[in-house]
XYZ file of C-alpha atoms in Angstrom:
567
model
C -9.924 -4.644 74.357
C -12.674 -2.619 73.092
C -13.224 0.742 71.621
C -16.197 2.507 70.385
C -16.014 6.144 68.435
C -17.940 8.275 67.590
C -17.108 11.945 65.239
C -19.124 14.320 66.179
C -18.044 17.233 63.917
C -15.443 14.704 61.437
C -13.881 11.419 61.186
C -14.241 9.237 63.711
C -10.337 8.306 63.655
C -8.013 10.202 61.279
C -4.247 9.336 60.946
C -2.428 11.271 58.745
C -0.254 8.248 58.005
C -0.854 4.458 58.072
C -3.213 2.716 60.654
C -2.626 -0.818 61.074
C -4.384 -2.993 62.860
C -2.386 -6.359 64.518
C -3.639 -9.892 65.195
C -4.485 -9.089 68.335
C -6.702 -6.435 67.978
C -9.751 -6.403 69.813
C -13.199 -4.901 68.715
C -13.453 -1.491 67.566
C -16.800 0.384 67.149
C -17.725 3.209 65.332
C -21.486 3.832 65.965
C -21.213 6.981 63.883
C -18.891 9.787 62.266
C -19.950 13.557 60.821
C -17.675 12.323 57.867
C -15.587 9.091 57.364
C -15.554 6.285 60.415
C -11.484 5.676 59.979
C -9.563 8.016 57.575
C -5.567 7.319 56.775
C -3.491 9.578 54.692
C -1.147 6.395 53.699
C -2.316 3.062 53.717
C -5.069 0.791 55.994
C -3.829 -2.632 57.184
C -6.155 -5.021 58.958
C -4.302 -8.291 60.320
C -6.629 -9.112 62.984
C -9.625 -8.282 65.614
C -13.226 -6.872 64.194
C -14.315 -3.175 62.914
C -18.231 -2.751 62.971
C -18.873 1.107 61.331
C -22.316 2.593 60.667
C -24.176 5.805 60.530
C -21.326 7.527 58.783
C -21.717 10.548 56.099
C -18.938 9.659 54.529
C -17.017 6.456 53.699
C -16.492 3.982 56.377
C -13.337 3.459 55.731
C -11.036 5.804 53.555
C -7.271 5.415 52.708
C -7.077 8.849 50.981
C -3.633 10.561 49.714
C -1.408 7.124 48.848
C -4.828 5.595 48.952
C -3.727 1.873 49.702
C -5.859 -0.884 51.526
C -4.395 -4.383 52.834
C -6.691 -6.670 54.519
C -5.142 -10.019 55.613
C -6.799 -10.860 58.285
C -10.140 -9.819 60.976
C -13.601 -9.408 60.407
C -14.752 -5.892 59.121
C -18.667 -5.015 59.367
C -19.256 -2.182 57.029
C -22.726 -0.258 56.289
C -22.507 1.924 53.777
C -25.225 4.770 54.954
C -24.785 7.801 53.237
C -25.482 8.256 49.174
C -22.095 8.698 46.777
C -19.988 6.935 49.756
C -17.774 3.698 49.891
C -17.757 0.664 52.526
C -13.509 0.856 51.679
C -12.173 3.671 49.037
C -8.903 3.411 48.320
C -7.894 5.541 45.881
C -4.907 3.690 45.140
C -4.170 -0.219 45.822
C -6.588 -2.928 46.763
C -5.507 -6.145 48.296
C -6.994 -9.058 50.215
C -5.571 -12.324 51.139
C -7.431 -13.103 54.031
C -10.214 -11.418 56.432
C -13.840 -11.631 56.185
C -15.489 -8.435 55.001
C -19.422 -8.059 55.311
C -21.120 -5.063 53.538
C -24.311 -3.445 53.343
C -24.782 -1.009 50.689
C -28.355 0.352 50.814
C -27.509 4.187 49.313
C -27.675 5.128 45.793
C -24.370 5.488 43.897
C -22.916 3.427 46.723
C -20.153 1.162 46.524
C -19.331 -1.937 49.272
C -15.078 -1.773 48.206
C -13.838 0.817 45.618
C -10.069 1.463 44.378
C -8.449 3.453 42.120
C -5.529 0.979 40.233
C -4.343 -2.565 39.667
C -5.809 -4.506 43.193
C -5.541 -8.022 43.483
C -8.065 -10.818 45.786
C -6.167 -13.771 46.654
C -7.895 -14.850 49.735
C -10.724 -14.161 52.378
C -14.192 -13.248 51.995
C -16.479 -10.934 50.568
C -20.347 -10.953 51.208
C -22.885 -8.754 52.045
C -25.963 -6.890 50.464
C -26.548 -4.076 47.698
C -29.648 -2.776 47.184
C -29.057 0.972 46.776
C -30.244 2.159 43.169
C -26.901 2.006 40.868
C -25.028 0.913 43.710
C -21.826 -1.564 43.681
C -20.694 -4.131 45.968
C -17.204 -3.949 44.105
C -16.119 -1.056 41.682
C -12.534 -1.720 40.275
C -11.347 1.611 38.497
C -8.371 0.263 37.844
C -7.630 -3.570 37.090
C -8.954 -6.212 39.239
C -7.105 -9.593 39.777
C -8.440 -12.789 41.690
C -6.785 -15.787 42.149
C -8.893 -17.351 45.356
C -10.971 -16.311 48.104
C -15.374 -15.786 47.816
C -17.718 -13.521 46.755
C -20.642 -14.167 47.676
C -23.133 -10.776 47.472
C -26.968 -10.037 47.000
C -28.127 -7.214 44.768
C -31.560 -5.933 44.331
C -31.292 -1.490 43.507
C -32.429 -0.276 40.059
C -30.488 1.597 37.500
C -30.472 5.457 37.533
C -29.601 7.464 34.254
C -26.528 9.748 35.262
C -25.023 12.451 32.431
C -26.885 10.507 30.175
C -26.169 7.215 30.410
C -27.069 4.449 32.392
C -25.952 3.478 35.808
C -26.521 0.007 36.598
C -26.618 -2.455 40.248
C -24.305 -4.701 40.104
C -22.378 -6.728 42.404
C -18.797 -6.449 40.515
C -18.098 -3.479 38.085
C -14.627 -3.395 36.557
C -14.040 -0.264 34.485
C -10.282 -1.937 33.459
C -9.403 -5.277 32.785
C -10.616 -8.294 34.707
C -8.201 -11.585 35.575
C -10.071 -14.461 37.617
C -7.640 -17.478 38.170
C -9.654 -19.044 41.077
C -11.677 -18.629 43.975
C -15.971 -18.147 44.870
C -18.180 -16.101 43.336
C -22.077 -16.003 43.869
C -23.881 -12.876 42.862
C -28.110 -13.193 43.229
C -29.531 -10.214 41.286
C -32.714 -9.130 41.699
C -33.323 -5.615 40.924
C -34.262 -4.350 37.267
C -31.738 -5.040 34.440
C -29.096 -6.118 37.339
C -25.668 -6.924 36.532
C -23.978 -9.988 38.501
C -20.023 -9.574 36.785
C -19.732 -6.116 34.321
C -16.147 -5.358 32.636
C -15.186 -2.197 30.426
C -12.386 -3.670 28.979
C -10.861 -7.232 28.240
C -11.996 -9.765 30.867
C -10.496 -13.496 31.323
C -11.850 -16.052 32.823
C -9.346 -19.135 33.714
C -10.638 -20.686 36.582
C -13.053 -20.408 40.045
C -16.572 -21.412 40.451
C -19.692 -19.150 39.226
C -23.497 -19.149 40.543
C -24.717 -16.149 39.480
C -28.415 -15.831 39.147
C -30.541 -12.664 37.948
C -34.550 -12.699 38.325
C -34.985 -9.074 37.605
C -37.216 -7.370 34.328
C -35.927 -5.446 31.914
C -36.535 -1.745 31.189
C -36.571 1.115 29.137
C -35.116 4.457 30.751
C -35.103 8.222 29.159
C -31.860 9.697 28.830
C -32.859 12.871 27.287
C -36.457 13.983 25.854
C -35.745 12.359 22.751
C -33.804 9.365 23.686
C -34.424 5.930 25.186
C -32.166 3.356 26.216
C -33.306 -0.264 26.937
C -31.865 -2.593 29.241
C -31.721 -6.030 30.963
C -30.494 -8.041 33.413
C -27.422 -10.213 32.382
C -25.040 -12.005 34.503
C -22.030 -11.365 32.807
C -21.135 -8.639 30.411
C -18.770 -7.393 28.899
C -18.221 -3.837 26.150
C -14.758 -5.483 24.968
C -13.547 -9.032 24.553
C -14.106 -11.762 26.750
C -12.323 -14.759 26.939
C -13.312 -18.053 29.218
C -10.408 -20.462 29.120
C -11.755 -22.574 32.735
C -13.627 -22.580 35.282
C -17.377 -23.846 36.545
C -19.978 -21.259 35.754
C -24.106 -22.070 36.636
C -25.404 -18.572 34.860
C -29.133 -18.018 35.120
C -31.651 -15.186 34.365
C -35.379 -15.657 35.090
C -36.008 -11.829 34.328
C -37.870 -10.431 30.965
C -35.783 -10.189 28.240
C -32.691 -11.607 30.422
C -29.314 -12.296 29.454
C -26.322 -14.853 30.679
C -23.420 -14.072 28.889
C -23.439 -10.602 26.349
C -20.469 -9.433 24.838
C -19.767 -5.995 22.617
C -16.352 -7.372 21.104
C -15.356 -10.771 20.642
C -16.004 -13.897 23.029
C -13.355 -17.005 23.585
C -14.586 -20.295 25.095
C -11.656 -22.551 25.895
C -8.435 -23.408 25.043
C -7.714 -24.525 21.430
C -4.970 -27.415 21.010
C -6.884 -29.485 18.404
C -10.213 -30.354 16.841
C -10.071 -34.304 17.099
C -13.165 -35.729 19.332
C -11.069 -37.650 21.876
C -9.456 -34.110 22.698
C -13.052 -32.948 24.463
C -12.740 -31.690 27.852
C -15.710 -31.213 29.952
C -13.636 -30.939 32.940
C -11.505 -27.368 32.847
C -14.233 -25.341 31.553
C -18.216 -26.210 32.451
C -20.497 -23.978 31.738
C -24.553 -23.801 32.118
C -26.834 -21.462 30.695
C -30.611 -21.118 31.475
C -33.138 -18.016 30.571
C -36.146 -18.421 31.882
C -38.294 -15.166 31.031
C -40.549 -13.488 28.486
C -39.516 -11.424 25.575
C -40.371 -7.552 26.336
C -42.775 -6.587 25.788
C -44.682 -9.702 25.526
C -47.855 -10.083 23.122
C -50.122 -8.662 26.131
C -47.731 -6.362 27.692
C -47.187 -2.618 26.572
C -44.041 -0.375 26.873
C -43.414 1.202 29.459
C -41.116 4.489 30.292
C -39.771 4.093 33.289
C -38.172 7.800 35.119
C -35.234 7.840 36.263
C -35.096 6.509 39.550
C -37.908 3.945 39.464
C -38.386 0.692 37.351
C -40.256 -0.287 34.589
C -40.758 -2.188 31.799
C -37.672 -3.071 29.229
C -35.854 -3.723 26.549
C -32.849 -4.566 25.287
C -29.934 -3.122 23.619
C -29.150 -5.831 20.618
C -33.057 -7.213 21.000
C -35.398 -7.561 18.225
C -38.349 -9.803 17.506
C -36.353 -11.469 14.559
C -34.077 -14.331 15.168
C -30.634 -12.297 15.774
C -32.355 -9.545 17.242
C -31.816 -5.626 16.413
C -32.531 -3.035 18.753
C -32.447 0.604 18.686
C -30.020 2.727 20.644
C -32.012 5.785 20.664
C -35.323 7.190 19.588
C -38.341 4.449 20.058
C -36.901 1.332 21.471
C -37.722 -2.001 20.429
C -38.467 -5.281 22.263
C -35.987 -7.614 23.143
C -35.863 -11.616 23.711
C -34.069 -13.247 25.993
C -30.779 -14.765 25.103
C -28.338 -17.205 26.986
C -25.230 -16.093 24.890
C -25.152 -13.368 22.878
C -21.891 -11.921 21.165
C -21.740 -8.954 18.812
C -18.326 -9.741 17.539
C -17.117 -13.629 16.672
C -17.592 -16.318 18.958
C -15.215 -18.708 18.879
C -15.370 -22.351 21.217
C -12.371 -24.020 21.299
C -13.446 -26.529 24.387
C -15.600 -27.480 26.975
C -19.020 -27.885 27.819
C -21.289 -25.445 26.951
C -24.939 -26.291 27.619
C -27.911 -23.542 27.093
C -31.464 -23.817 27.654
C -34.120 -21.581 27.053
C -37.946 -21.752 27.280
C -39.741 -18.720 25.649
C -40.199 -16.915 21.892
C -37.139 -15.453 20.913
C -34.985 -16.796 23.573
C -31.959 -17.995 21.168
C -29.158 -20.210 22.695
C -25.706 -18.858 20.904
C -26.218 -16.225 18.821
C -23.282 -13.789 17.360
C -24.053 -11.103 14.681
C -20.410 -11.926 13.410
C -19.628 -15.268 13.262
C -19.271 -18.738 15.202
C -16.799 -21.428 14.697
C -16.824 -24.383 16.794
C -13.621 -26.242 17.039
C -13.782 -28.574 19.700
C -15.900 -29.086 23.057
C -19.377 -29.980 23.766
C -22.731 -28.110 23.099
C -25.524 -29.274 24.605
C -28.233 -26.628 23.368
C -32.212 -26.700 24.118
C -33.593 -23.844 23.366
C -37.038 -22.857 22.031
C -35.596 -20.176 19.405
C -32.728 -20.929 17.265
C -30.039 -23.129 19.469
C -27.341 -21.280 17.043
C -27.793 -18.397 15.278
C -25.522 -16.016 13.527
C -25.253 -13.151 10.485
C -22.110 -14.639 9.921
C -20.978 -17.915 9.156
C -21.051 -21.243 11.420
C -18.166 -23.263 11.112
C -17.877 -26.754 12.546
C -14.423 -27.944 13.063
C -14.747 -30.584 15.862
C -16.404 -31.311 18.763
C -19.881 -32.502 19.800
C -22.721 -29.895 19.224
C -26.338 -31.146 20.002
C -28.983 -28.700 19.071
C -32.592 -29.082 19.389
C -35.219 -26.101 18.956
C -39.301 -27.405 19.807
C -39.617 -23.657 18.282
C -37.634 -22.505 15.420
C -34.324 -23.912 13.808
C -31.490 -25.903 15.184
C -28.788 -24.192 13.508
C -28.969 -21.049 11.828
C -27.606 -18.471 9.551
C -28.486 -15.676 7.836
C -25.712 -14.717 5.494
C -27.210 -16.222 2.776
C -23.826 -17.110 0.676
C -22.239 -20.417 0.085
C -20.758 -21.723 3.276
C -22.772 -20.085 5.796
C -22.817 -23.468 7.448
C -20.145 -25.546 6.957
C -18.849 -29.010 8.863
C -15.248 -29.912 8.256
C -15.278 -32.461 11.320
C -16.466 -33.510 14.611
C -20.503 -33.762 15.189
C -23.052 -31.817 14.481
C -26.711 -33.170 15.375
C -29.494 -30.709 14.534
C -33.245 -30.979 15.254
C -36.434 -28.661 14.944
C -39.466 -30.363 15.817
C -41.865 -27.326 15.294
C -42.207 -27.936 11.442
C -42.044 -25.863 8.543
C -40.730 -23.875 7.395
C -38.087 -24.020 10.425
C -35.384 -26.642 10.003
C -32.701 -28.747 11.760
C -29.853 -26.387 9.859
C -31.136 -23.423 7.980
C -29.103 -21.319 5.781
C -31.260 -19.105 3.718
C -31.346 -21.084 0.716
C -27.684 -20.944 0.338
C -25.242 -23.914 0.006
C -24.179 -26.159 3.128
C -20.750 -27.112 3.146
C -19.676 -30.633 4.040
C -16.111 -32.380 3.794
C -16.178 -33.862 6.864
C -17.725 -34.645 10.652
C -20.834 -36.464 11.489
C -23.546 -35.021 10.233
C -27.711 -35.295 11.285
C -30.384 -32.691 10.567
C -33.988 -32.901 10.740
C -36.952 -30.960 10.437
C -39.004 -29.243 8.416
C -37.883 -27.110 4.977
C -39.357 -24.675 3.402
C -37.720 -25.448 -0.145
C -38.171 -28.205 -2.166
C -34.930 -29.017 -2.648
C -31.272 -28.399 -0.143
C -28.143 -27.207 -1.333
C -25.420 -29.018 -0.390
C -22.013 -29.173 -1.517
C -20.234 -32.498 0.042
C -17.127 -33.936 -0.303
C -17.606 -36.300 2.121
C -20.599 -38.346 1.089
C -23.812 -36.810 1.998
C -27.412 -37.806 1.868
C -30.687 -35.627 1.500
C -33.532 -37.771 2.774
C -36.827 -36.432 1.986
C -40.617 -36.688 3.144
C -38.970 -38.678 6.657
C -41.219 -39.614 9.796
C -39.374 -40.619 13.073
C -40.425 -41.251 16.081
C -38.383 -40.843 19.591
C -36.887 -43.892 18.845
C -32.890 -44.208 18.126
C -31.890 -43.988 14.885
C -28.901 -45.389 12.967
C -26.936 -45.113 9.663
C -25.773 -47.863 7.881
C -23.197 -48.233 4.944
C -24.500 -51.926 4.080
C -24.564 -53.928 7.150
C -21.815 -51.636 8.835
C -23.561 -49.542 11.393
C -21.924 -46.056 11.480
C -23.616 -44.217 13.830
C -26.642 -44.125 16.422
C -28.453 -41.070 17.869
C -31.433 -41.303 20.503
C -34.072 -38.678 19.056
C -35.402 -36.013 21.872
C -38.953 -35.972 20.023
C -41.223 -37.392 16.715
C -39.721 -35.688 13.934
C -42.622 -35.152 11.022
C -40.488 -33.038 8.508
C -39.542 -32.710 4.911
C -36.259 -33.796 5.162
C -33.026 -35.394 6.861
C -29.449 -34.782 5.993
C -27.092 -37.308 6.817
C -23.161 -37.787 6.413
C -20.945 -39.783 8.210
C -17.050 -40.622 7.860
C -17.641 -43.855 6.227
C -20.220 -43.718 3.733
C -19.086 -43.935 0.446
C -20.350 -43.670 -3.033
C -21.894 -46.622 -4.848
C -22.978 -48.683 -1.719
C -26.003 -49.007 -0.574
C -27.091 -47.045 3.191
C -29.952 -47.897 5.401
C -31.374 -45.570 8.025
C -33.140 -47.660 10.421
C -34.577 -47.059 13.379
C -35.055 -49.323 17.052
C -36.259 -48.769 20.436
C -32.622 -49.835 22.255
C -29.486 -47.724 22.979
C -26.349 -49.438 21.451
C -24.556 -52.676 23.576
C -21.802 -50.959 22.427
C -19.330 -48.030 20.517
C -16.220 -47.388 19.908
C -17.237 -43.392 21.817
C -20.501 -42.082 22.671
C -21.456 -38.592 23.941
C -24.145 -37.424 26.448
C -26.040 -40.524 25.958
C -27.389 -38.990 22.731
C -24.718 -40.454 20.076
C -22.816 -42.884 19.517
C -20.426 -43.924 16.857
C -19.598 -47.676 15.255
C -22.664 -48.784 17.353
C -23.735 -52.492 18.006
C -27.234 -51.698 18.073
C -30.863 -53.942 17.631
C -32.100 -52.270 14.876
C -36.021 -53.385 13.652
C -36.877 -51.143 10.842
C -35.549 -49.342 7.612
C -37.185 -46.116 6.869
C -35.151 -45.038 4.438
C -32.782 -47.340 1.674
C -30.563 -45.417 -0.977
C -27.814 -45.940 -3.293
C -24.986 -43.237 -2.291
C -24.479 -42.683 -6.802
C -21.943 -39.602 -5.823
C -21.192 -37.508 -2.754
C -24.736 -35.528 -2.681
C -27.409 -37.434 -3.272
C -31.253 -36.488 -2.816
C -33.512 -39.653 -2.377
């Protein structure tokens, strides 16, 4: 059958136990309530049939002293009309395993489903709309667990600063932990410094599929007189540890100053079982990167306050016209670049693919202000700004990482001590093609590590000499031309590997080293307009190693005399 409610002076249906709703249910309507459009003392279970509530002042549908929700089934039609209310509150339990749940949250401080502890998503759907200022389409207090089921929500309301701090969109706020297993999730963000995925606490990430997308600016907001925050729009964050072990993930942010992936403590990509190259899996854990927009402010734009309930230009927190960034947390705030992965503790891959482009000045690929090690996996980074950059060391264990910067260095570091980019396996292929003084791996003068891995840098250098420290047998090749032709090494007529080059490379120097070099033969570096016949493994159709390969003409010849030689 049908029903349709409406509260004049309260609810529009209050139980003071349980309502539960069975398969069979019909349609109920509540076209409007004084206060909330169903209210239960105990729990709210939906099997079946379809709830359409609007035009409430309070929540549309509150479970309120034991404050649990169950939704296996039905169609509920929530909008959220009133500021400070909730499509669902429950103040204690959240679960889903079926049903098909459409929100629209247009009301500041709103949220589309909030509960209070440990809820769990294991089925059904979740859409709708956000676009109240600070507003939520899911606010977890308490922990949030999803094994299957889709998200799919739209965002678009700016941030508000409340008790002075800042109050973001976003489309899923956890203020615990985070566990996604499985399932949907596609968040478009388009509001100022909007949030697709935010977590308080530890968040893991071992399965499900990921399009989240954020084209909003950033923007700097006044907390008190004297202090500013800055802020920008990232599609996953995270102010403790986060940890990726699987999954497919298409992150982009289009916005000024925007932001992918940012992390406060430590990030995990991937599952570590080994370093050796034929343990790469692209398969359990893809991930793509892109940042499309401007640093902020730009060369022609000026800062801009922006009050507290309106947007403006931006900022943000950890940006900084430097490679590595900086930014202020109070006082004056500084500009900010955009960054597709950006960690303040260590970042540590373990596997997968990992691919990050970027297009403007400043826009970094990886950067950590801790450390990176790479142990296994693929890295596919074009960037404009540094493809990797850390304060910290880089370590190279295994893997295949491919980074090439048409705007500042490849690989970077700026610890300055010895080993602040070290190789101990796998391959490591870094290119600058902007010129001096940026360069394919740049360490700050201090010493490279090598005792292991394939190794190819190129670019420009601003010294006139590298330090390198090699136990594997290493070669610095100086004043080197190439154009986008492939290129291989040879130890005598042994070909060990090939790599197609992305550009002409006019720099001061190339540093190769290879598992089979050795000392007192002669090597060739030649270079040929045809991809190898064949190899014993090749990766993104950029490398190959133990090539058969056409090869027409040597640009460089040496004599490897000991395990570092310049030539």
């Amino acid at each position: 059958g049908y029903l349709s409610l409406t509260g004049n002076t309260k609810h529009a249906f209050s139980s003071k136990e349980y309502l539960q709703l069975k398969k069979t249910t019909g349609t109920i309507n509540v076209v409007s309530a004084a206060s909330d459009g169903l209210h239960c003392g105990e729990y709210f279970q939906m099997n079946g049939g379809t709830v359409t509530i609007a035009n409430t002042t309070g929540d549309c549908i509150d479970a309120d002293d034991l404050g649990n929700v169950i939704i296996k089934g039905g169609t509920l039609n929530l909008t959220v009309s009133t500021a400070d209310t909730k499509g669902i509150k429950a103040d204690s339990t959240y679960t889903q395993s079926g049903g098909d749940i459409n929100l629209t949250v247009a009301t500041q401080d709103s949220h589309g489903i909030k509960f209070g502890v440990t809820s769990n998503i294991s089925g059904g759907t979740i859409s709708g709309t956000v676009s109240g200022d600070a507003s939520k389409g899911i606010k977890a207090e308490g922990a949030l667990n999803m094994s299957d089921g889709t998200i799919s929500l739209t965002t678009s309301g700016a941030p508000l600063v409340e008790d002075e701090d800042m109050s973001y969109c976003t489309g899923i706020k956890c203020d615990s932990t985070l566990n996604i297993s499985g399932g949907t999730i596609g968040i478009s963000s388009t509001g100022i410094a909007g949030r697709g995925i935010s977590v308080d606490q530890l968040a893991t990430f071992s399965g499900g599929t990921y399009t989240i997308t954020t084209t909003g600016n950033a923007g700097i907001y006044s907390l008190t007189t004297s202090t500013k925050d800055t802020c920008s729009a990232k599609c996953i964050t995270g102010d403790g540890n986060i940890v990726f072990t699987g999954g497919k993930y298409t992150l982009k942010s289009t916005g000024s100053a925007g932001k992918c992936i940012t992390v406060d403590g430590t990030l995990t990509i991937g599952t570590y079982t080994n370093t050796e190259l034929s343990s790469i899996d692209t398969e359990t854990l893809n991930m793509t990167c892109t940042t499309t927009g401007s640093s902020y402010p730009s060369s022609t734009q000026a800062k801009t306050d922006v009050t507290t309930t309106g947007p403006g230009g931006g900022g943000n927190t950890g940006g900084g016209g430097q490679p590595g960034g900086g930014g202020q947390p109070s006082g004056e705030s500084s500009g900010s670049s955009a960054k597709t992965i950006k960690a303040l503790g260590a970042i540590v891959i373990n596997n997968g693919y990992i691919e990050c482009n970027t297009a403007t000045d400043g826009a970094e690929g990886i950067e950590s202000k801790t450390s990176i090690t790479v142990n296994n996996g693929q890295i596919i980074n074009k960037c404009y700004d540094d493809c990797i950059n850390s304060n910290g060391k880089i370590i190279f264990n295994g893997g295949y990482t491919y980074c090439y910067s048409n705007g500042n260095d490849g690989i970077d570091s700026n610890l300055g001590t010895t080993g602040a980019i070290t190789v101990t396996g796998g391959i490591v292929q870094a290119i600058s093609s902007i010129g001096s003084p940026e360069e394919g791996m740049d360490a700050d003068n201090a010493t490279l590590l090598i005792s292991g891995g394939y190794v190819f840098s190129a670019g420009g250098c601003q010294n006139t000499s590298l330090n390198v420290s090699a136990s594997q047998p290493s070669a610095w090749l100086k004043s080197l031309s190439l154009s986008n032709k492939y290129v291989t090494l040879y130890n005598g007529n042994t070909a060990l590997y090939t790599l197609l080059l992305p550009t002409t490379i006019t720099g001061d120097y190339s540093l190769v080293s290879a598992p089979g070099m050795s000392t007192g033969s002669t090597h060739y570096l030649k270079t040929g307009t045809s991809a190898p016949t064949t190899s014993s493994t090749s990766y993104n159709s950029q490398f190959w190693i133990s090539p058969t390969v056409a090869t027409t003409t040597a640009v460089k010849t040496w004599t490897q005399s000991s395990n570092y030689i310049q030539n």
